[in-house]
Amino acid sequence: MRAMVLEKKSQCLQQVDISIPQPSDRQVLLRVQACAVCRTDLHVIDGELTTPKLPLVPGHEIVGTVERAGTTVTRFKIGDRVGVPWLGWTCGECFYCRNGQENLCDQAKFTGYTLDGGYAEYTVVDEGFCFPIPNLYSAAEAAPLLCAGLIGYRSLVKTGSAKRLGIYGFGAAAHIVAQVAGYQQREVFAFTRPGDVEGQKFALGLGAVWAGDSNELPPRQLDGAIIFAPVGGLVPLALKAVGKGGVVVCGGIHMSDIPSFPYAILWEERSLCSVANLTRRDGEEFMALAPKVPVRTKVETFPLAEANKALDRLRAGKIEGAAVLVTDSSAA
Ligand SMILES: [Zn+2]
Ligand SMILES: [Zn+2]
């Protein structure tokens, strides 16, 4: 099968021909239809996340159909369409797994990082960590739900009942969260790279009540904010934008250093937290919610062989919505 492989950190992906993996007892072999491209893939390829398996097939927002099932598989049958997220395996036994925080499992394995992912024609995945895909979506439309959507949803939940919600970095996750927030009667204030007029228009088109540059203060004080851009300098800006008791959630897996800031902008019970990974419960909740909103994803598709081009466009901030690799032309 064809796969796009990271052989060494900080290099382009190489197109290689490798043998189709065999599913173990609990695994299914998926024929990949589409795999979205996440900023985390850039952090893995660029070496900011330091412990990938190598060589690695990246990609953790996979939609595919079951081609073969291991001997103990019960949830899915041949031909079923399933989605695969970042959380690929947990131990089920550690303190975190036993306390509803499997996202923090000490031994967790991650798709497209410590397990091979979906930048390929086939992949094997543990059936326990996959989700059925709502019928509303094509494979390419559904792929960004599996990380941008799920992590975005987990970040949104962490803002509690914040009515006026700031979103810093209006990419794949934000364009989904903005729709969910609107459905929940929240008001979205979108912050983009300074001068990104196109990005601001995109946010307003998705229901944001205001859009502006990330170095500006919004016209009204916010109740909460989510930072999706991997830019530490946004943390003090977001803390200044939220009122007393406001929460600032960092939704990314990697961020540049946060500059020092005066205690006064954290005081009055503002809080700052991060989101790490996802639980299967997040996935089930979000996949049930997405078609009700209904969340509509905006995707730019690329053939599998053009993965490097998709990554370059994402790095340059040129993707509106989400980039998706399609391995099966009927998936778009
Ligand atoms: Zn565990
Ligand atoms: Zn991701």
mmCIF file of N, CA and C in Angstrom, residues 275-326:
data_model
loop_
_atom_site.group_PDB
_atom_site.id
_atom_site.type_symbol
_atom_site.label_atom_id
_atom_site.label_comp_id
_atom_site.label_asym_id
_atom_site.label_seq_id
_atom_site.Cartn_x
_atom_site.Cartn_y
_atom_site.Cartn_z
ATOM 1 N N VAL A 275 -5.995 21.736 27.779
ATOM 2 C CA VAL A 275 -6.723 20.517 27.427
ATOM 3 C C VAL A 275 -5.709 19.528 26.877
ATOM 4 N N ALA A 276 -5.745 18.298 27.365
ATOM 5 C CA ALA A 276 -4.836 17.276 26.853
ATOM 6 C C ALA A 276 -5.638 16.095 26.316
ATOM 7 N N ASN A 277 -5.493 15.825 25.036
ATOM 8 C CA ASN A 277 -6.063 14.611 24.446
ATOM 9 C C ASN A 277 -7.587 14.598 24.569
ATOM 10 N N LEU A 278 -8.189 13.445 24.576
ATOM 11 C CA LEU A 278 -9.636 13.312 24.659
ATOM 12 C C LEU A 278 -9.960 12.028 25.375
ATOM 13 N N THR A 279 -11.193 11.943 25.866
ATOM 14 C CA THR A 279 -11.683 10.660 26.373
ATOM 15 C C THR A 279 -12.677 10.123 25.346
ATOM 16 N N ARG A 280 -12.949 8.829 25.433
ATOM 17 C CA ARG A 280 -13.942 8.271 24.504
ATOM 18 C C ARG A 280 -15.307 8.881 24.756
ATOM 19 N N ARG A 281 -15.553 9.276 26.004
ATOM 20 C CA ARG A 281 -16.830 9.905 26.302
ATOM 21 C C ARG A 281 -16.989 11.239 25.551
ATOM 22 N N ASP A 282 -15.900 12.018 25.473
ATOM 23 C CA ASP A 282 -15.952 13.254 24.674
ATOM 24 C C ASP A 282 -16.384 12.930 23.250
ATOM 25 N N GLY A 283 -15.810 11.853 22.718
ATOM 26 C CA GLY A 283 -16.102 11.468 21.333
ATOM 27 C C GLY A 283 -17.560 11.111 21.148
ATOM 28 N N GLU A 284 -18.087 10.326 22.085
ATOM 29 C CA GLU A 284 -19.485 9.915 21.965
ATOM 30 C C GLU A 284 -20.414 11.121 22.071
ATOM 31 N N GLU A 285 -20.123 12.007 23.040
ATOM 32 C CA GLU A 285 -20.968 13.201 23.205
ATOM 33 C C GLU A 285 -20.923 14.079 21.960
ATOM 34 N N PHE A 286 -19.714 14.302 21.464
ATOM 35 C CA PHE A 286 -19.593 15.235 20.348
ATOM 36 C C PHE A 286 -20.193 14.655 19.070
ATOM 37 N N MET A 287 -19.993 13.355 18.820
ATOM 38 C CA MET A 287 -20.550 12.754 17.596
ATOM 39 C C MET A 287 -22.079 12.741 17.626
ATOM 40 N N ALA A 288 -22.655 12.732 18.829
ATOM 41 C CA ALA A 288 -24.117 12.829 18.934
ATOM 42 C C ALA A 288 -24.579 14.273 18.719
ATOM 43 N N LEU A 289 -23.764 15.219 19.181
ATOM 44 C CA LEU A 289 -24.140 16.634 19.092
ATOM 45 C C LEU A 289 -23.956 17.203 17.674
ATOM 46 N N ALA A 290 -22.881 16.822 16.995
ATOM 47 C CA ALA A 290 -22.510 17.449 15.713
ATOM 48 C C ALA A 290 -23.651 17.475 14.685
ATOM 49 N N PRO A 291 -24.359 16.356 14.476
ATOM 50 C CA PRO A 291 -25.430 16.417 13.465
ATOM 51 C C PRO A 291 -26.645 17.214 13.922
ATOM 52 N N LYS A 292 -26.776 17.433 15.252
ATOM 53 C CA LYS A 292 -27.923 18.214 15.742
ATOM 54 C C LYS A 292 -27.719 19.699 15.480
ATOM 55 N N VAL A 293 -26.460 20.166 15.524
ATOM 56 C CA VAL A 293 -26.196 21.615 15.419
ATOM 57 C C VAL A 293 -26.755 22.207 14.122
ATOM 58 N N PRO A 294 -26.657 21.663 12.914
ATOM 59 C CA PRO A 294 -25.654 20.673 12.568
ATOM 60 C C PRO A 294 -24.335 21.361 12.225
ATOM 61 N N VAL A 295 -23.233 20.773 12.732
ATOM 62 C CA VAL A 295 -21.911 21.280 12.374
ATOM 63 C C VAL A 295 -21.674 20.992 10.898
ATOM 64 N N ARG A 296 -21.234 22.014 10.174
ATOM 65 C CA ARG A 296 -20.821 21.841 8.776
ATOM 66 C C ARG A 296 -19.347 22.169 8.691
ATOM 67 N N THR A 297 -18.548 21.249 8.183
ATOM 68 C CA THR A 297 -17.113 21.521 8.108
ATOM 69 C C THR A 297 -16.772 22.064 6.734
ATOM 70 N N LYS A 298 -15.842 23.019 6.720
ATOM 71 C CA LYS A 298 -15.321 23.509 5.448
ATOM 72 C C LYS A 298 -13.977 22.839 5.239
ATOM 73 N N VAL A 299 -13.826 22.114 4.141
ATOM 74 C CA VAL A 299 -12.580 21.367 3.934
ATOM 75 C C VAL A 299 -11.932 21.733 2.605
ATOM 76 N N GLU A 300 -10.612 21.677 2.608
ATOM 77 C CA GLU A 300 -9.837 21.785 1.371
ATOM 78 C C GLU A 300 -9.179 20.423 1.199
ATOM 79 N N THR A 301 -9.499 19.716 0.107
ATOM 80 C CA THR A 301 -8.998 18.343 -0.032
ATOM 81 C C THR A 301 -7.737 18.295 -0.894
ATOM 82 N N PHE A 302 -6.907 17.305 -0.582
ATOM 83 C CA PHE A 302 -5.659 17.055 -1.305
ATOM 84 C C PHE A 302 -5.555 15.553 -1.511
ATOM 85 N N PRO A 303 -4.987 15.107 -2.648
ATOM 86 C CA PRO A 303 -4.699 13.674 -2.758
ATOM 87 C C PRO A 303 -3.637 13.288 -1.726
ATOM 88 N N LEU A 304 -3.656 12.025 -1.304
ATOM 89 C CA LEU A 304 -2.705 11.543 -0.299
ATOM 90 C C LEU A 304 -1.260 11.939 -0.642
ATOM 91 N N ALA A 305 -0.899 11.809 -1.909
ATOM 92 C CA ALA A 305 0.491 12.065 -2.311
ATOM 93 C C ALA A 305 0.899 13.522 -2.097
ATOM 94 N N GLU A 306 -0.084 14.411 -1.929
ATOM 95 C CA GLU A 306 0.234 15.832 -1.722
ATOM 96 C C GLU A 306 0.178 16.245 -0.256
ATOM 97 N N ALA A 307 0.428 15.299 0.625
ATOM 98 C CA ALA A 307 0.399 15.596 2.068
ATOM 99 C C ALA A 307 1.347 16.734 2.433
ATOM 100 N N ASN A 308 2.533 16.749 1.825
ATOM 101 C CA ASN A 308 3.496 17.812 2.181
ATOM 102 C C ASN A 308 2.962 19.197 1.800
ATOM 103 N N LYS A 309 2.243 19.252 0.668
ATOM 104 C CA LYS A 309 1.667 20.526 0.238
ATOM 105 C C LYS A 309 0.593 20.980 1.229
ATOM 106 N N ALA A 310 -0.228 20.033 1.669
ATOM 107 C CA ALA A 310 -1.279 20.365 2.642
ATOM 108 C C ALA A 310 -0.656 20.877 3.942
ATOM 109 N N LEU A 311 0.420 20.224 4.390
ATOM 110 C CA LEU A 311 1.095 20.641 5.623
ATOM 111 C C LEU A 311 1.700 22.037 5.471
ATOM 112 N N ASP A 312 2.297 22.296 4.298
ATOM 113 C CA ASP A 312 2.888 23.623 4.066
ATOM 114 C C ASP A 312 1.821 24.714 4.089
ATOM 115 N N ARG A 313 0.686 24.427 3.485
ATOM 116 C CA ARG A 313 -0.386 25.439 3.462
ATOM 117 C C ARG A 313 -0.928 25.683 4.873
ATOM 118 N N LEU A 314 -1.017 24.616 5.665
ATOM 119 C CA LEU A 314 -1.476 24.786 7.052
ATOM 120 C C LEU A 314 -0.458 25.623 7.842
ATOM 121 N N ARG A 315 0.819 25.325 7.660
ATOM 122 C CA ARG A 315 1.867 26.048 8.374
ATOM 123 C C ARG A 315 1.831 27.533 8.037
ATOM 124 N N ALA A 316 1.501 27.830 6.777
ATOM 125 C CA ALA A 316 1.472 29.232 6.325
ATOM 126 C C ALA A 316 0.153 29.926 6.659
ATOM 127 N N GLY A 317 -0.758 29.219 7.314
ATOM 128 C CA GLY A 317 -2.040 29.837 7.675
ATOM 129 C C GLY A 317 -2.948 30.047 6.474
ATOM 130 N N LYS A 318 -2.777 29.236 5.439
ATOM 131 C CA LYS A 318 -3.541 29.463 4.201
ATOM 132 C C LYS A 318 -4.774 28.578 4.059
ATOM 133 N N ILE A 319 -5.034 27.730 5.046
ATOM 134 C CA ILE A 319 -6.192 26.828 4.941
ATOM 135 C C ILE A 319 -7.394 27.494 5.607
ATOM 136 N N GLU A 320 -8.500 27.589 4.898
ATOM 137 C CA GLU A 320 -9.740 28.075 5.505
ATOM 138 C C GLU A 320 -10.546 26.841 5.921
ATOM 139 N N GLY A 321 -10.747 26.664 7.228
ATOM 140 C CA GLY A 321 -11.381 25.431 7.720
ATOM 141 C C GLY A 321 -10.307 24.382 7.939
ATOM 142 N N ALA A 322 -10.488 23.199 7.323
ATOM 143 C CA ALA A 322 -9.556 22.098 7.579
ATOM 144 C C ALA A 322 -9.016 21.527 6.271
ATOM 145 N N ALA A 323 -7.749 21.107 6.296
ATOM 146 C CA ALA A 323 -7.165 20.380 5.170
ATOM 147 C C ALA A 323 -7.429 18.888 5.366
ATOM 148 N N VAL A 324 -7.794 18.213 4.292
ATOM 149 C CA VAL A 324 -8.101 16.785 4.378
ATOM 150 C C VAL A 324 -7.433 16.049 3.215
ATOM 151 N N LEU A 325 -6.742 14.956 3.545
ATOM 152 C CA LEU A 325 -6.166 14.093 2.506
ATOM 153 C C LEU A 325 -7.213 13.049 2.124
ATOM 154 N N VAL A 326 -7.441 12.890 0.838
ATOM 155 C CA VAL A 326 -8.394 11.858 0.428
ATOM 156 C C VAL A 326 -7.640 10.764 -0.333
#
